[in-house]
CSV table of C-alpha atoms and ligand atoms in Angstrom, one decimal:
chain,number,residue,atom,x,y,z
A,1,UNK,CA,0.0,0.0,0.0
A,2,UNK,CA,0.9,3.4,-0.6
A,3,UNK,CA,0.2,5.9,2.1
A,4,UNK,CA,-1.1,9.3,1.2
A,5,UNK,CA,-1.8,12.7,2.2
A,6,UNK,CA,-3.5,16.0,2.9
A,7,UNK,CA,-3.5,19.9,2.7
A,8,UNK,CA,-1.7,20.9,5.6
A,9,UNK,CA,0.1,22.9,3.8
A,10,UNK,CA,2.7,25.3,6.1
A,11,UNK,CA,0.6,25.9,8.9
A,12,UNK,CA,2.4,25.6,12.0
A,13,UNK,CA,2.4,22.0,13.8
A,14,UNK,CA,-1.2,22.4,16.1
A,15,UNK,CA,-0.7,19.4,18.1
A,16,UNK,CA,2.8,18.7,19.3
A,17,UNK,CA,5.4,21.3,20.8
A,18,UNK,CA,2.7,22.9,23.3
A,19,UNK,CA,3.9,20.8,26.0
A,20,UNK,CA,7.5,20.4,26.9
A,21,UNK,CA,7.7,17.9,23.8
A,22,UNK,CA,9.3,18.6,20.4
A,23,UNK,CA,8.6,17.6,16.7
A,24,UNK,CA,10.0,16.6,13.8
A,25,UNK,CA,8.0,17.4,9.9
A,26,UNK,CA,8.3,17.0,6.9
A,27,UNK,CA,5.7,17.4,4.1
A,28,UNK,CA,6.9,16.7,0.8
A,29,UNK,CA,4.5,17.6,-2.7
A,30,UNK,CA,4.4,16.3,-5.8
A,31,UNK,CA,3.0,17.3,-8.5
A,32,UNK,CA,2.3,15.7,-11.5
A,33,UNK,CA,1.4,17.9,-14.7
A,34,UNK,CA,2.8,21.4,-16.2
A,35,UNK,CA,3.0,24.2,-13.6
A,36,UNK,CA,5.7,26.3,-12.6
A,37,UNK,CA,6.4,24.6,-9.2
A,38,UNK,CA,9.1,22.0,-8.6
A,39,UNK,CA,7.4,18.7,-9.7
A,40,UNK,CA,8.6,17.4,-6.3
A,41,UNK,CA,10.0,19.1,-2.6
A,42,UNK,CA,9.7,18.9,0.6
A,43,UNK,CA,10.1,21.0,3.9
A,44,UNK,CA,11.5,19.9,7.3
A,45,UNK,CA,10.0,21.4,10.3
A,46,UNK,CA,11.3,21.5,13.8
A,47,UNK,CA,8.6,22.2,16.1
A,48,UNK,CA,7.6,25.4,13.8
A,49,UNK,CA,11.1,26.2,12.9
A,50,UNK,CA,11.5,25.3,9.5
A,51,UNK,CA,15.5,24.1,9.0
A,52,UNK,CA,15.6,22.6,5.4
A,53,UNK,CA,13.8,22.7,2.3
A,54,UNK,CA,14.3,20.2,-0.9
A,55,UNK,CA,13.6,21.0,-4.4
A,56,UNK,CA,14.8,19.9,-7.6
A,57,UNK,CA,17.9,17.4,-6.4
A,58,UNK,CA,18.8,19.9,-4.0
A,59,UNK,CA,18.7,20.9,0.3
A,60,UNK,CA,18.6,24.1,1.1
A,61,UNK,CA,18.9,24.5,5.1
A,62,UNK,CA,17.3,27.4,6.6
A,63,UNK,CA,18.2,29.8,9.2
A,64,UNK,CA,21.2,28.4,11.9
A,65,UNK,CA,23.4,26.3,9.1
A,66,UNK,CA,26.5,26.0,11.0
A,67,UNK,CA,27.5,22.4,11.7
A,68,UNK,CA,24.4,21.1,10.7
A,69,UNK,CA,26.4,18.3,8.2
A,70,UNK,CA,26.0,15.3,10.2
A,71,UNK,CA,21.9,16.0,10.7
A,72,UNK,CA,21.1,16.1,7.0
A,73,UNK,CA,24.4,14.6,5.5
A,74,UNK,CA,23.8,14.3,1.8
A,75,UNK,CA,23.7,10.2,1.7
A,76,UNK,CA,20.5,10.8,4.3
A,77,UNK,CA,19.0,13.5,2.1
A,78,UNK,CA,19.4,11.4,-1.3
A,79,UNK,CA,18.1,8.0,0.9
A,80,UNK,CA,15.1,9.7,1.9
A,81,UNK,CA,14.2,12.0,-1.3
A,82,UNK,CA,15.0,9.1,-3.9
A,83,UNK,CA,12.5,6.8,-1.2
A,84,UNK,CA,9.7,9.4,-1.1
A,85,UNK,CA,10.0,10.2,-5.0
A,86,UNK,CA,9.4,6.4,-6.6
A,87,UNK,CA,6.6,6.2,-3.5
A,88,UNK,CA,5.1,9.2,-5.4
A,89,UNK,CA,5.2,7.8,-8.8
A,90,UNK,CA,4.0,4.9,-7.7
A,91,UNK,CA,0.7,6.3,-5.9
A,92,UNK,CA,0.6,8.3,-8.6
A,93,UNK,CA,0.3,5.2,-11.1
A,94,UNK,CA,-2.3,3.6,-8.9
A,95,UNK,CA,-4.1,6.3,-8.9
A,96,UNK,CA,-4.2,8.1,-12.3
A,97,UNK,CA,-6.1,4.8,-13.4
A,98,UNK,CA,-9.3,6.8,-12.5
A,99,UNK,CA,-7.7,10.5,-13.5
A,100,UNK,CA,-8.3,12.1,-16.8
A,101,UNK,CA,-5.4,12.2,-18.5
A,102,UNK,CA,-4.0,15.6,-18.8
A,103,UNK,CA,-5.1,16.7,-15.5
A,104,UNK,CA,-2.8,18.2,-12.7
A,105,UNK,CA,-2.8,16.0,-9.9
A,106,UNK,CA,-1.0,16.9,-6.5
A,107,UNK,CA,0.0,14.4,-4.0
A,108,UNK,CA,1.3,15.1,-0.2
A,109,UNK,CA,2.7,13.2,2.3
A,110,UNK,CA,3.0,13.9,5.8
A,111,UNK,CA,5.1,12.2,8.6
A,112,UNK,CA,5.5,13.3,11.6
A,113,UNK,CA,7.7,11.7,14.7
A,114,UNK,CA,7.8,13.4,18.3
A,115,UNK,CA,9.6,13.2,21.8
A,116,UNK,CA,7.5,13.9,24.6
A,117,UNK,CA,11.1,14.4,26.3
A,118,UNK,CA,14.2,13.8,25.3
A,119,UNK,CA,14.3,9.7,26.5
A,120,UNK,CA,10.5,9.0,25.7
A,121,UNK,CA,9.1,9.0,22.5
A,122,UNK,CA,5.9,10.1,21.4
A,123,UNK,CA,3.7,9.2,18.2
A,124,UNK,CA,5.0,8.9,14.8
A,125,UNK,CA,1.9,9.8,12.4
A,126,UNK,CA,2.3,9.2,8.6
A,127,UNK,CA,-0.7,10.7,6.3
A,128,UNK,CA,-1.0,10.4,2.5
A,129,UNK,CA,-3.2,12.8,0.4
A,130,UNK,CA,-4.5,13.2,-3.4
A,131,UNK,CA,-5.8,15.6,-4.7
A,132,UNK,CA,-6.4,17.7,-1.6
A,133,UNK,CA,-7.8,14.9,0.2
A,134,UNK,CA,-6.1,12.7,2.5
A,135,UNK,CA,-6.5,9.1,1.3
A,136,UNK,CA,-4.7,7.1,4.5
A,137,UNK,CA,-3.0,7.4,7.4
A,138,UNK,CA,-1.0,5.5,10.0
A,139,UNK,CA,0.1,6.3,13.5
A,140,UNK,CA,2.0,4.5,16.0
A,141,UNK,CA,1.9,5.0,19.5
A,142,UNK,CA,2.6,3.0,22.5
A,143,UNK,CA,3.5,0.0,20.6
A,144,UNK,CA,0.3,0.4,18.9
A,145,UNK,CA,-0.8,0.9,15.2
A,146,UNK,CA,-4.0,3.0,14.2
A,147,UNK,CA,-4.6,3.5,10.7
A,148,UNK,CA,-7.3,4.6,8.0
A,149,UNK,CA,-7.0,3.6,4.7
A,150,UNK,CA,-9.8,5.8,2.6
A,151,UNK,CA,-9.0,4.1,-0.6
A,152,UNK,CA,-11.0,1.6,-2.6
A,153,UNK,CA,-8.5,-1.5,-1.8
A,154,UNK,CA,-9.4,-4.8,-1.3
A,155,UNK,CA,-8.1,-6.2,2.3
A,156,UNK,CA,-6.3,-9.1,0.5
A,157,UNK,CA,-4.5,-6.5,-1.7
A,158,UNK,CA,-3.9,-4.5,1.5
A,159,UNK,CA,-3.0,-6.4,4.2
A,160,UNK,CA,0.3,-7.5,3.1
A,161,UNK,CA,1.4,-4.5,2.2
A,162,UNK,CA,0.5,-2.9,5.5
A,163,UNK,CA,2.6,-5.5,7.6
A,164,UNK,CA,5.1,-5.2,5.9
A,165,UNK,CA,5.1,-1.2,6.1
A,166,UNK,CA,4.2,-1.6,10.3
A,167,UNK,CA,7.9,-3.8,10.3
A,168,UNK,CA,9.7,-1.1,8.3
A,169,UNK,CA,8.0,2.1,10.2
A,170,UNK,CA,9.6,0.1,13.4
A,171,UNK,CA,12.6,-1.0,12.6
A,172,UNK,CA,13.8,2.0,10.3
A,173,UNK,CA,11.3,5.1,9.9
A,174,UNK,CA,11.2,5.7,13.7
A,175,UNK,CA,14.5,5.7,14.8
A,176,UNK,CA,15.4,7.3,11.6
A,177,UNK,CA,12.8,10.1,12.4
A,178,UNK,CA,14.0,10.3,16.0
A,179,UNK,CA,17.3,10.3,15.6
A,180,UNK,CA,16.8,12.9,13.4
A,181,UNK,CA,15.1,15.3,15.8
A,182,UNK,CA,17.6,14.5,18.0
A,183,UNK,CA,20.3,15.8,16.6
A,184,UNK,CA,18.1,18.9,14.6
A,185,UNK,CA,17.4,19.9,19.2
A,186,UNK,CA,21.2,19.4,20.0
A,187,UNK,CA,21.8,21.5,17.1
A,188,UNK,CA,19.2,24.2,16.8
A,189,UNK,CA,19.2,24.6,20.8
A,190,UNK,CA,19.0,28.5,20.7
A,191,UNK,CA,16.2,28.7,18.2
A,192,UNK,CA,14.1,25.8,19.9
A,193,UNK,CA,14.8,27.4,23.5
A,194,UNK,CA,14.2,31.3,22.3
A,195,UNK,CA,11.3,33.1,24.1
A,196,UNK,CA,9.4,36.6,23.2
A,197,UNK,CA,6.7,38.2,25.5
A,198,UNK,CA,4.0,38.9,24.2
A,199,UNK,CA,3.2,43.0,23.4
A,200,UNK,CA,-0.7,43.5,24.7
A,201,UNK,CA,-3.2,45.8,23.8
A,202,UNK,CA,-6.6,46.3,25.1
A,203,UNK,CA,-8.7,48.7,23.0
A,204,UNK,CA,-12.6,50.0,22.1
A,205,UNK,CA,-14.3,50.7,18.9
A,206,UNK,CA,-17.3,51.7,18.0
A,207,UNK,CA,-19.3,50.1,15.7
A,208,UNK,CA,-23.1,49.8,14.8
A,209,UNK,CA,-25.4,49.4,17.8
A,210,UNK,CA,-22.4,49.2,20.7
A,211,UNK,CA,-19.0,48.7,21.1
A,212,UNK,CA,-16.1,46.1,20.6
A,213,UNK,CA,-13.3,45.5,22.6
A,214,UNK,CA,-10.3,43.3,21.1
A,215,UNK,CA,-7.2,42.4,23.3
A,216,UNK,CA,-4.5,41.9,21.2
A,217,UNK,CA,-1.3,39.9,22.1
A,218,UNK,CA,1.4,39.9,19.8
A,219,UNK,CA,5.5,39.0,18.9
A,220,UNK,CA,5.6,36.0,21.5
A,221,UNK,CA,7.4,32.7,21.1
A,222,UNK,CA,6.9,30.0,21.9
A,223,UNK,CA,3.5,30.4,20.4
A,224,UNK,CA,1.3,28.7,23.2
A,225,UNK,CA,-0.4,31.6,25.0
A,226,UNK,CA,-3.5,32.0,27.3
A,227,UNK,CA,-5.2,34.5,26.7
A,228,UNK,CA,-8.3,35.6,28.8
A,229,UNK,CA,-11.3,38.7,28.8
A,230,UNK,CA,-12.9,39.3,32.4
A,231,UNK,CA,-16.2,41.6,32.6
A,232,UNK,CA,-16.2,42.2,36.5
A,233,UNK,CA,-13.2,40.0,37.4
A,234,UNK,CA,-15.2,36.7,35.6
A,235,UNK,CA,-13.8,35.3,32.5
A,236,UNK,CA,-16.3,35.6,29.7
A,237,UNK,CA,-17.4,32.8,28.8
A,238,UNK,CA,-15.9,31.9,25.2
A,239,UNK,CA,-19.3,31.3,23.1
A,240,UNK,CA,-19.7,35.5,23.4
A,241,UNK,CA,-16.0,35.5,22.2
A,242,UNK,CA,-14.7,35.7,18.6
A,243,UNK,CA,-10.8,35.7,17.1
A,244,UNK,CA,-9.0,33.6,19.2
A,245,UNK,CA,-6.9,31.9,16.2
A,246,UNK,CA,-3.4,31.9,16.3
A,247,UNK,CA,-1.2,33.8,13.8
A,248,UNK,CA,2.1,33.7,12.7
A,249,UNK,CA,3.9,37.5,12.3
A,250,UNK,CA,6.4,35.8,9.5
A,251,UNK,CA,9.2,36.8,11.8
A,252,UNK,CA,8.7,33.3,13.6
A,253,UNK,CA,6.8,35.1,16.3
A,254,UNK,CA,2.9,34.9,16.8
A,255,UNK,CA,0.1,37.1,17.7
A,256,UNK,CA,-3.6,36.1,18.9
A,257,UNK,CA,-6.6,38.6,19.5
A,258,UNK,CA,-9.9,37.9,21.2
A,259,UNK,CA,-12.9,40.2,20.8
A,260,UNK,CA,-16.1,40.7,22.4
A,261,UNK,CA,-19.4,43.0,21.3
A,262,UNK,CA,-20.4,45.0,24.2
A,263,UNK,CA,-23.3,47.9,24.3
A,264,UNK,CA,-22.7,51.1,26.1
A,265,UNK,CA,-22.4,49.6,30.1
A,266,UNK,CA,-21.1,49.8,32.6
A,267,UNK,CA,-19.2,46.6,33.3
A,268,UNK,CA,-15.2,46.9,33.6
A,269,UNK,CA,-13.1,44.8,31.1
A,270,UNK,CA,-9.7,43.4,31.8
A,271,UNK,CA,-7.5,41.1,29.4
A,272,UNK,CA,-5.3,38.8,31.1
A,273,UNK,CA,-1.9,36.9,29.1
A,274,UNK,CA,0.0,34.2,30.6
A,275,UNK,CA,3.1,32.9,28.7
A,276,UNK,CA,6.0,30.8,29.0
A,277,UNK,CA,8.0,34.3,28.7
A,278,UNK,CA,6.1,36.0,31.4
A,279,UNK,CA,6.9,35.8,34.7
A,280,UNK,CA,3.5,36.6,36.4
A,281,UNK,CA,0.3,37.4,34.5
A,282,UNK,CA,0.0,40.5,32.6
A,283,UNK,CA,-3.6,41.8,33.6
A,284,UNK,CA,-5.0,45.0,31.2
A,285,UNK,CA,-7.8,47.1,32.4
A,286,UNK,CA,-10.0,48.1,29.2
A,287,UNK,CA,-9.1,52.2,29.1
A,288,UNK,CA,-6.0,51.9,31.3
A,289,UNK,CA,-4.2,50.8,28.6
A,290,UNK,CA,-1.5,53.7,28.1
A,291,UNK,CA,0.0,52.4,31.3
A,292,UNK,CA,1.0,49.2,29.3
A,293,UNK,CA,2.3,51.7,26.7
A,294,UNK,CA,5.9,50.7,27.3
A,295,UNK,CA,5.3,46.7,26.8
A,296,UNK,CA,3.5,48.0,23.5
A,297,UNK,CA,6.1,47.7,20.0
A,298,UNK,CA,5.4,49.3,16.6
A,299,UNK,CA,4.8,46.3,15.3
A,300,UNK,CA,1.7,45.8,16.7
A,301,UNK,CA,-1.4,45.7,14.0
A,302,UNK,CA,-4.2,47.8,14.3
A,303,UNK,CA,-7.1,46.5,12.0
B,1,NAG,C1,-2.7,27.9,30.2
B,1,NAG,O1,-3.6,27.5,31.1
B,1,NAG,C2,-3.6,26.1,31.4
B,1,NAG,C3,-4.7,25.7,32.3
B,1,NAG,O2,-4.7,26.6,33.5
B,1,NAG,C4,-2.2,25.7,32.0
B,1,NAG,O3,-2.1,24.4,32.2
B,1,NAG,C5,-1.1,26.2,31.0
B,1,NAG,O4,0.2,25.9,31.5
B,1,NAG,C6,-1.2,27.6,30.6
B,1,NAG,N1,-0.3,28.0,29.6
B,1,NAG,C7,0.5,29.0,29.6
B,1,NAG,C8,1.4,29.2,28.4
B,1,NAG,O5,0.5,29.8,30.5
């Protein structure tokens, strides 16, 4: 069986790298008809660092390069592109069977490994997509498989195939994938370790019929924040609550906002951030807010 894929194309990692644990990507493309992208790359992520990308026969490594020789020396990087290409051409053969014939057709794949710390490893989730949809997936965790397979394949067809990939995804992707990380957190220690506080606003606007008030946090890292609205020292409750997404500033730092609609009252509203970066919680009164002027940068958006 061939594993496939799905459209999770450069977001950052949701999942892993909240916690004290660390992760390793990479999602590779390939694309199969005339367009002015490489017919095949991929992009190595650590946590949401990226630190490599591959196109066209060749690595590029991104940001800290120094001494990175024996993570991604070039025997590993031709192993592990020349393995993912022919799995590409062949799930592309497989499936093109049903595909008109001068279509463009994009395939993805997935894999992901983590370390919950540095002795104890996490899950290791591999996920194939066609076409923008994902078409199987396989994790391991705990000594235990899960998988989906979405494809029309018949079990007898399948089922050799998929102990034979559980064997190889224990003997050689894991370790590979671990090692890997290992070395990529030995190496890239600074970047990985690297905090930012987060720069908070707490402003009103007037808009039709009352008033909204958006608390704004933005250039922290790492990018897990708490971020919490009180109306009379109570949080609000977060079905009154819009925003609350995650953004990335493209400097590798990330801002969140959280708004609420409020008519002319009398309540008082505070905004509350807690963060790896912080050493006690940053509490904003809604109008007192030039007092946070100095924690406030340029940077920070106004929409
Ligand atoms: C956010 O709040 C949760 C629950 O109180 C806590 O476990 C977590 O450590 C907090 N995260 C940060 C970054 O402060």
């Amino acid at each position: 069986m061939d594993r496939i894929i799905m459209l999770l194309v450069l977001l950052p990692p949701t999942s892993a790298s909240n916690g004290p644990g660390h992760s390793l990507w990479l999602l590779s493309t390939y694309i199969q008809g005339e367009t002015q992208f490489p017919e095949f790359s991929y992009t190595t992520t650590l946590d949401d660092i990226t630190v490599g990308y591959y196109k066209s026969g060749t690595y590029f490594p991104r940001g800290n390069t120094t001494n990175e020789d024996d993570v991604v020396n070039s025997d590993y990087i031709k192993g592990i592109s020349d393995y993912m290409y022919n799995s590409f051409l062949r799930r592309a053969a497989l499936l093109r069977q049903d595909s008109q014939n001068d279509s463009l057709d994009v395939y993805q794949t997935l894999v992901v490994c983590e370390l919950l710390d540095f002795n104890n490893t996490g899950k290791m989730l591999t996920k194939d997509a066609a076409r923008g949809c994902t078409t199987d997936e396989i994790c391991y965790f705990n000594n235990k498989f899960t998988y989906k397979v979405i494809l029309n394949i018949s079990q007898d067809v399948l089922k050799p195939h998929l102990e034979e990939f559980k064997l190889k995804y224990i003997q050689f992707y894991l370790p590979v994938c671990i090692s890997t990380l290992k070395n990529y957190l030995k190496k890239r220690q600074n970047e990985v370790h690297k905090k930012a506080d987060p720069k908070i606003t707490f402003f009103q606007k007037e808009n039709s019929g009352g008033f909204r008030v958006s608390c704004l946090a933005t250039g922290f890292y790492p990018r897990h924040i708490n971020l919490t609205l009180f109306r009379d020292g109570q949080p609000v409750s977060d079905h009154e609550i819009t925003g609350g997404d995650l953004l990335p500033n493209g400097d590798g730092t990330y801002q969140m906002r959280k708004s609420l609609e409020i008519s002319a009252d009398t309540h008082r509203y505070s905004c509350s951030a807690t963060h790896l970066s912080l050493d006690k919680t940053l509490i904003i009164d809604l109008g007192n807010e030039l007092f946070q002027k100095w924690k406030v940068s340029d940077k920070i958006l106004m929409f």
